[in-house]
PDB file of C-alpha atoms in Angstrom:
ATOM      1  CA  MET A1269       7.776 -71.359  32.142  1.00 93.00           C
ATOM      2  CA  VAL A1270       7.695 -74.992  31.001  1.00 94.00           C
ATOM      3  CA  SER A1271       5.109 -77.477  29.806  1.00 94.00           C
ATOM      4  CA  SER A1272       2.686 -78.967  32.289  1.00 96.00           C
ATOM      5  CA  LEU A1273       3.776 -82.428  31.130  1.00 96.00           C
ATOM      6  CA  GLU A1274       7.287 -81.754  32.476  1.00 94.00           C
ATOM      7  CA  TYR A1275       5.848 -81.280  35.942  1.00 96.00           C
ATOM      8  CA  LEU A1276       3.689 -84.396  35.663  1.00 96.00           C
ATOM      9  CA  ARG A1277       6.776 -86.403  34.720  1.00 95.00           C
ATOM     10  CA  THR A1278       9.053 -84.955  37.395  1.00 93.00           C
ATOM     11  CA  PRO A1279       6.989 -83.307  40.162  1.00 94.00           C
ATOM     12  CA  ILE A1280      10.001 -82.152  42.152  1.00 94.00           C
ATOM     13  CA  TYR A1281       9.520 -78.470  41.353  1.00 96.00           C
ATOM     14  CA  ARG A1282       7.561 -75.794  43.135  1.00 97.00           C
ATOM     15  CA  ILE A1283       4.748 -74.287  41.072  1.00 98.00           C
ATOM     16  CA  VAL A1284       4.287 -70.526  41.077  1.00 98.00           C
ATOM     17  CA  ASP A1285       0.716 -70.335  42.355  1.00 98.00           C
ATOM     18  CA  GLY A1286      -1.855 -68.265  40.507  1.00 97.00           C
ATOM     19  CA  VAL A1287      -0.069 -68.270  37.125  1.00 97.00           C
ATOM     20  CA  SER A1288      -0.298 -70.579  34.115  1.00 97.00           C
ATOM     21  CA  ILE A1289      -0.964 -70.630  30.400  1.00 97.00           C
ATOM     22  CA  ALA A1290      -4.307 -72.355  30.069  1.00 98.00           C
ATOM     23  CA  ALA A1291      -7.539 -72.407  28.093  1.00 98.00           C
ATOM     24  CA  ASN A1292     -11.096 -72.794  29.330  1.00 97.00           C
ATOM     25  CA  GLY A1293     -12.569 -73.604  25.933  1.00 97.00           C
ATOM     26  CA  PRO A1294     -11.181 -73.014  22.436  1.00 98.00           C
ATOM     27  CA  VAL A1295      -7.512 -72.038  22.479  1.00 98.00           C
ATOM     28  CA  TYR A1296      -7.269 -71.385  18.688  1.00 97.00           C
ATOM     29  CA  SER A1297      -3.550 -72.219  18.509  1.00 96.00           C
ATOM     30  CA  VAL A1298      -3.501 -75.945  19.368  1.00 97.00           C
ATOM     31  CA  VAL A1299      -5.472 -77.560  16.569  1.00 97.00           C
ATOM     32  CA  VAL A1300      -5.564 -80.431  14.118  1.00 97.00           C
ATOM     33  CA  ALA A1301      -6.032 -79.038  10.604  1.00 96.00           C
ATOM     34  CA  HIS A1302      -7.991 -81.451   8.427  1.00 96.00           C
ATOM     35  CA  GLN A1303     -10.181 -81.561   5.336  1.00 94.00           C
ATOM     36  CA  ALA A1304     -11.753 -85.023   5.520  1.00 93.00           C
ATOM     37  CA  PRO A1305     -14.022 -85.863   8.490  1.00 94.00           C
ATOM     38  CA  LEU A1306     -11.995 -86.761  11.578  1.00 94.00           C
ATOM     39  CA  ARG A1307     -13.299 -90.351  11.646  1.00 94.00           C
ATOM     40  CA  LYS A1308     -11.780 -90.895   8.176  1.00 93.00           C
ATOM     41  CA  ILE A1309      -8.348 -89.441   8.946  1.00 93.00           C
ATOM     42  CA  GLU A1310      -5.626 -92.101   8.663  1.00 91.00           C
ATOM     43  CA  SER A1311      -2.628 -90.105   9.867  1.00 93.00           C
ATOM     44  CA  ILE A1312      -1.855 -86.898  11.749  1.00 94.00           C
ATOM     45  CA  GLU A1313       1.491 -85.266  11.143  1.00 93.00           C
ATOM     46  CA  LEU A1314       3.459 -83.907  14.117  1.00 90.00           C
ATOM     47  CA  ASP A1315       5.985 -81.459  12.726  1.00 72.00           C
ATOM     48  CA  PRO A1316       6.891 -79.771  15.019  1.00 71.00           C
ATOM     49  CA  ALA A1317       4.856 -80.237  18.186  1.00 74.00           C
ATOM     50  CA  SER A1318       5.100 -79.819  21.937  1.00 86.00           C
ATOM     51  CA  GLU A1319       4.968 -83.001  23.977  1.00 91.00           C
ATOM     52  CA  THR A1320       2.080 -81.732  26.102  1.00 95.00           C
ATOM     53  CA  SER A1321      -0.121 -81.163  23.051  1.00 96.00           C
ATOM     54  CA  VAL A1322       0.908 -84.499  21.529  1.00 95.00           C
ATOM     55  CA  VAL A1323      -0.103 -86.350  24.711  1.00 96.00           C
ATOM     56  CA  LEU A1324      -3.368 -84.390  24.830  1.00 97.00           C
ATOM     57  CA  LEU A1325      -4.034 -85.387  21.215  1.00 97.00           C
ATOM     58  CA  LYS A1326      -3.403 -89.056  22.009  1.00 95.00           C
ATOM     59  CA  LEU A1327      -5.801 -88.930  24.961  1.00 97.00           C
ATOM     60  CA  LEU A1328      -8.524 -87.257  22.909  1.00 97.00           C
ATOM     61  CA  LEU A1329      -8.125 -89.682  20.006  1.00 97.00           C
ATOM     62  CA  LYS A1330      -8.639 -92.544  22.448  1.00 95.00           C
ATOM     63  CA  GLU A1331     -11.609 -90.817  24.093  1.00 96.00           C
ATOM     64  CA  LYS A1332     -13.308 -90.202  20.736  1.00 95.00           C
ATOM     65  CA  LYS A1333     -12.375 -93.685  19.449  1.00 95.00           C
ATOM     66  CA  LEU A1334     -10.454 -92.287  16.487  1.00 94.00           C
ATOM     67  CA  VAL A1335      -7.722 -94.492  15.037  1.00 89.00           C
ATOM     68  CA  ALA A1336      -5.476 -92.072  13.134  1.00 91.00           C
ATOM     69  CA  GLN A1337      -1.776 -92.888  13.227  1.00 90.00           C
ATOM     70  CA  ILE A1338       0.280 -89.973  14.552  1.00 90.00           C
ATOM     71  CA  GLY A1339       3.941 -89.234  14.012  1.00 87.00           C
ATOM     72  CA  PRO A1340       6.485 -87.227  11.997  1.00 82.00           C
ATOM     73  CA  ARG A1341       5.938 -86.541   8.328  1.00 68.00           C
ATOM     74  CA  GLU A1342       7.894 -89.654   7.329  1.00 57.00           C
ATOM     75  CA  THR A1343       5.355 -91.932   9.063  1.00 56.00           C
ATOM     76  CA  LYS A1344       2.316 -90.690   7.155  1.00 55.00           C
ATOM     77  CA  ARG A1345       0.273 -93.349   5.438  1.00 56.00           C
ATOM     78  CA  PRO A1346       0.304 -92.805   1.675  1.00 57.00           C
ATOM     79  CA  GLY A1347      -2.988 -92.234  -0.050  1.00 62.00           C
ATOM     80  CA  GLY A1348      -5.415 -91.887   2.851  1.00 66.00           C
ATOM     81  CA  PRO A1349      -6.934 -88.708   4.307  1.00 75.00           C
ATOM     82  CA  GLN A1350      -4.393 -86.884   6.437  1.00 90.00           C
ATOM     83  CA  ALA A1351      -4.199 -84.040   8.912  1.00 94.00           C
ATOM     84  CA  LYS A1352      -1.622 -82.023  10.818  1.00 95.00           C
ATOM     85  CA  LEU A1353      -1.229 -80.940  14.437  1.00 96.00           C
ATOM     86  CA  LEU A1354      -0.428 -77.225  14.577  1.00 96.00           C
ATOM     87  CA  ILE A1355       0.722 -75.398  17.684  1.00 96.00           C
ATOM     88  CA  GLY A1356       1.344 -71.795  18.686  1.00 93.00           C
ATOM     89  CA  ASP A1357       2.554 -69.306  16.078  1.00 91.00           C
ATOM     90  CA  GLN A1358       2.591 -72.064  13.457  1.00 93.00           C
ATOM     91  CA  ALA A1359      -1.141 -72.631  13.978  1.00 95.00           C
ATOM     92  CA  ILE A1360      -1.946 -68.911  13.903  1.00 93.00           C
ATOM     93  CA  ARG A1361       0.004 -68.372  10.666  1.00 92.00           C
ATOM     94  CA  PHE A1362      -1.516 -71.452   9.028  1.00 94.00           C
ATOM     95  CA  ARG A1363      -5.058 -70.370   9.858  1.00 94.00           C
ATOM     96  CA  ALA A1364      -4.393 -66.840   8.581  1.00 91.00           C
ATOM     97  CA  GLU A1365      -2.960 -68.150   5.288  1.00 92.00           C
ATOM     98  CA  GLN A1366      -5.300 -71.094   4.632  1.00 91.00           C
ATOM     99  CA  GLY A1367      -8.526 -69.608   5.954  1.00 79.00           C
ATOM    100  CA  GLY A1368     -11.546 -71.772   5.195  1.00 86.00           C
ATOM    101  CA  LYS A1369      -9.669 -74.385   3.155  1.00 93.00           C
ATOM    102  CA  PHE A1370      -9.386 -76.524   6.295  1.00 95.00           C
ATOM    103  CA  LYS A1371     -11.426 -77.438   9.319  1.00 96.00           C
ATOM    104  CA  TYR A1372      -9.795 -77.127  12.721  1.00 97.00           C
ATOM    105  CA  TRP A1373     -10.193 -79.511  15.634  1.00 98.00           C
ATOM    106  CA  ASP A1374      -9.441 -77.402  18.693  1.00 98.00           C
ATOM    107  CA  LEU A1375      -7.971 -79.722  21.321  1.00 98.00           C
ATOM    108  CA  ALA A1376      -8.563 -77.480  24.330  1.00 98.00           C
ATOM    109  CA  GLU A1377     -12.198 -77.045  23.345  1.00 98.00           C
ATOM    110  CA  THR A1378     -12.675 -80.819  23.143  1.00 98.00           C
ATOM    111  CA  TRP A1379     -10.932 -81.272  26.515  1.00 98.00           C
ATOM    112  CA  ARG A1380     -13.363 -78.763  28.041  1.00 98.00           C
ATOM    113  CA  GLU A1381     -16.350 -80.562  26.482  1.00 98.00           C
ATOM    114  CA  ILE A1382     -15.187 -83.947  27.840  1.00 98.00           C
ATOM    115  CA  THR A1383     -14.000 -82.954  31.316  1.00 98.00           C
ATOM    116  CA  GLY A1384     -15.737 -79.660  32.022  1.00 98.00           C
ATOM    117  CA  LEU A1385     -12.340 -78.285  33.076  1.00 98.00           C
ATOM    118  CA  PRO A1386      -9.684 -75.916  31.698  1.00 98.00           C
ATOM    119  CA  PHE A1387      -6.546 -77.371  30.151  1.00 98.00           C
ATOM    120  CA  VAL A1388      -3.217 -76.150  31.545  1.00 98.00           C
ATOM    121  CA  PHE A1389      -0.493 -76.017  28.901  1.00 97.00           C
ATOM    122  CA  ALA A1390       2.364 -74.462  30.868  1.00 97.00           C
ATOM    123  CA  LEU A1391       3.450 -73.526  34.385  1.00 97.00           C
ATOM    124  CA  TRP A1392       6.107 -71.409  36.003  1.00 96.00           C
ATOM    125  CA  LEU A1393       8.287 -73.855  37.923  1.00 97.00           C
ATOM    126  CA  ILE A1394      11.029 -73.157  40.452  1.00 97.00           C
ATOM    127  CA  ARG A1395      13.736 -75.736  41.012  1.00 96.00           C
ATOM    128  CA  PRO A1396      13.935 -77.273  44.508  1.00 94.00           C
ATOM    129  CA  GLU A1397      17.423 -75.939  45.265  1.00 96.00           C
ATOM    130  CA  VAL A1398      16.379 -72.283  44.777  1.00 96.00           C
ATOM    131  CA  THR A1399      16.295 -70.699  48.236  1.00 94.00           C
ATOM    132  CA  GLU A1400      14.300 -67.541  47.487  1.00 96.00           C
ATOM    133  CA  ALA A1401      11.355 -69.275  45.838  1.00 97.00           C
ATOM    134  CA  LYS A1402       8.668 -67.290  47.682  1.00 97.00           C
ATOM    135  CA  GLU A1403      10.181 -63.925  46.715  1.00 97.00           C
ATOM    136  CA  ILE A1404      10.625 -65.029  43.103  1.00 97.00           C
ATOM    137  CA  ALA A1405       7.032 -66.260  42.914  1.00 98.00           C
ATOM    138  CA  ILE A1406       5.726 -62.931  44.225  1.00 98.00           C
ATOM    139  CA  GLU A1407       7.688 -61.031  41.565  1.00 97.00           C
ATOM    140  CA  LEU A1408       6.504 -63.353  38.790  1.00 97.00           C
ATOM    141  CA  ARG A1409       2.871 -62.883  39.810  1.00 97.00           C
ATOM    142  CA  LYS A1410       3.391 -59.122  39.762  1.00 97.00           C
ATOM    143  CA  LEU A1411       4.935 -59.403  36.291  1.00 95.00           C
ATOM    144  CA  ARG A1412       1.953 -61.404  35.012  1.00 95.00           C
ATOM    145  CA  SER A1413      -0.525 -58.862  36.390  1.00 95.00           C
ATOM    146  CA  ARG A1414       1.481 -55.912  35.063  1.00 94.00           C
ATOM    147  CA  ASN A1415       1.611 -57.348  31.552  1.00 91.00           C
ATOM    148  CA  LEU A1416      -2.092 -58.235  31.553  1.00 91.00           C
ATOM    149  CA  ASN A1417      -2.799 -54.585  32.308  1.00 92.00           C
ATOM    150  CA  ARG A1418      -0.580 -53.591  29.353  1.00 91.00           C
ATOM    151  CA  ILE A1419      -2.087 -55.863  26.697  1.00 88.00           C
ATOM    152  CA  ASP A1420      -3.135 -52.982  24.430  1.00 87.00           C
ATOM    153  CA  GLU A1421       0.387 -51.605  24.515  1.00 86.00           C
ATOM    154  CA  LEU A1422       2.015 -55.010  24.015  1.00 82.00           C
ATOM    155  CA  VAL A1423      -0.104 -56.122  21.062  1.00 84.00           C
ATOM    156  CA  THR A1424       0.599 -52.963  19.092  1.00 83.00           C
ATOM    157  CA  SER A1425       4.336 -53.635  19.379  1.00 79.00           C
ATOM    158  CA  GLN A1426       4.106 -56.699  17.090  1.00 74.00           C
ATOM    159  CA  SER A1427       3.292 -56.709  13.384  1.00 72.00           C
ATOM    160  CA  GLU A1428       2.789 -60.342  12.342  1.00 78.00           C
ATOM    161  CA  VAL A1429      -0.957 -60.423  13.093  1.00 81.00           C
ATOM    162  CA  SER A1430      -3.523 -57.698  13.614  1.00 86.00           C
ATOM    163  CA  ALA A1431      -3.810 -55.968  16.956  1.00 86.00           C
ATOM    164  CA  ASP A1432      -7.520 -56.864  17.062  1.00 89.00           C
ATOM    165  CA  PHE A1433      -6.728 -60.569  16.719  1.00 90.00           C
ATOM    166  CA  CYS A1434      -3.961 -60.321  19.306  1.00 90.00           C
ATOM    167  CA  ARG A1435      -6.278 -58.703  21.861  1.00 90.00           C
ATOM    168  CA  ARG A1436      -8.899 -61.369  21.250  1.00 92.00           C
ATOM    169  CA  TYR A1437      -6.323 -64.143  21.488  1.00 93.00           C
ATOM    170  CA  TYR A1438      -4.946 -62.985  24.832  1.00 92.00           C
ATOM    171  CA  ARG A1439      -8.286 -62.001  26.336  1.00 92.00           C
ATOM    172  CA  GLN A1440     -10.643 -64.692  25.045  1.00 94.00           C
ATOM    173  CA  TYR A1441      -8.617 -67.762  24.107  1.00 97.00           C
ATOM    174  CA  LEU A1442      -5.840 -67.820  26.688  1.00 96.00           C
ATOM    175  CA  CYS A1443      -6.105 -67.771  30.480  1.00 96.00           C
ATOM    176  CA  PHE A1444      -3.216 -66.791  32.714  1.00 96.00           C
ATOM    177  CA  GLY A1445      -4.512 -67.743  36.147  1.00 96.00           C
ATOM    178  CA  LEU A1446      -4.086 -70.912  38.178  1.00 97.00           C
ATOM    179  CA  ASP A1447      -7.117 -71.211  40.405  1.00 97.00           C
ATOM    180  CA  GLU A1448      -8.990 -74.257  41.671  1.00 97.00           C
ATOM    181  CA  ARG A1449     -10.472 -75.155  38.287  1.00 98.00           C
ATOM    182  CA  GLU A1450      -7.116 -74.984  36.501  1.00 98.00           C
ATOM    183  CA  LYS A1451      -5.591 -77.114  39.251  1.00 98.00           C
ATOM    184  CA  ALA A1452      -8.425 -79.622  38.881  1.00 98.00           C
ATOM    185  CA  GLY A1453      -7.769 -79.697  35.136  1.00 98.00           C
ATOM    186  CA  LEU A1454      -4.083 -80.399  35.735  1.00 98.00           C
ATOM    187  CA  ILE A1455      -4.936 -83.235  38.123  1.00 97.00           C
ATOM    188  CA  GLU A1456      -7.406 -84.699  35.607  1.00 98.00           C
ATOM    189  CA  PHE A1457      -4.758 -84.540  32.872  1.00 98.00           C
ATOM    190  CA  HIS A1458      -2.410 -86.485  35.148  1.00 97.00           C
ATOM    191  CA  ARG A1459      -5.111 -89.046  35.939  1.00 97.00           C
ATOM    192  CA  ARG A1460      -5.787 -89.671  32.268  1.00 97.00           C
ATOM    193  CA  CYS A1461      -2.052 -89.866  31.505  1.00 96.00           C
ATOM    194  CA  VAL A1462      -1.633 -92.534  34.180  1.00 95.00           C
ATOM    195  CA  ALA A1463      -4.672 -94.444  32.900  1.00 93.00           C
ATOM    196  CA  GLY A1464      -3.301 -94.223  29.364  1.00 90.00           C
ATOM    197  CA  GLU A1465       0.139 -95.429  30.513  1.00 87.00           C
ATOM    198  CA  THR A1466       1.791 -92.178  29.499  1.00 91.00           C
ATOM    199  CA  ASP A1467       5.251 -91.649  30.984  1.00 90.00           C
ATOM    200  CA  VAL A1468       4.335 -89.545  34.034  1.00 94.00           C
ATOM    201  CA  ALA A1469       4.862 -89.920  37.773  1.00 94.00           C
ATOM    202  CA  ALA A1470       2.537 -92.511  39.277  1.00 92.00           C
ATOM    203  CA  LYS A1471       1.519 -90.147  42.084  1.00 92.00           C
ATOM    204  CA  LEU A1472       1.119 -86.397  41.905  1.00 93.00           C
ATOM    205  CA  LYS A1473       1.461 -83.834  44.679  1.00 90.00           C
ATOM    206  CA  LEU A1474       1.063 -80.221  43.674  1.00 94.00           C
ATOM    207  CA  ASN A1475       3.635 -78.095  45.493  1.00 94.00           C
ATOM    208  CA  PHE A1476       2.838 -74.381  45.267  1.00 97.00           C
ATOM    209  CA  VAL A1477       4.764 -71.310  46.305  1.00 97.00           C
TER     210      VAL A1477
END
């Protein structure tokens, strides 16, 4: 399971069809935490951040005509309103601890509003030299389906957040399929990366197994 940006950069892999980590609306855990209005933000801190979410942030800043500088903590502009990109467990912990002290710009929600499509964060990829790709893909799809049927059991095995939140997160915020709409979202992400001169392959061919 690797970031969708990795495939867009090097589309030599085979994608396990039917499986992804995606969001068709708010994802909750890929957000910019801010206090000042977004149009007044001068810098957005990236510490740490996945490349896929960073590229998505850059595309959305351009789309919304926002001019915040983004980069590591050392590049923040002194004095002006600032914000921070939060991803995954870091975002969930921050929101639990800070509560209503901040506003949260949900990047997947904005992507859905702009494009009408889901955003695909990660894919299961199989390297081209693997000879049993079809058999592996079948087993991975079975694993995904088996775990989705065991969500209640899985969420009670962790203690960092409440089981109620965990169920909601996995059932409402995240999507684990890869159907035509997710594929269209991936293609649109590639198109916008190319238009924005992001370092991705000039042409994209989705190769499923």
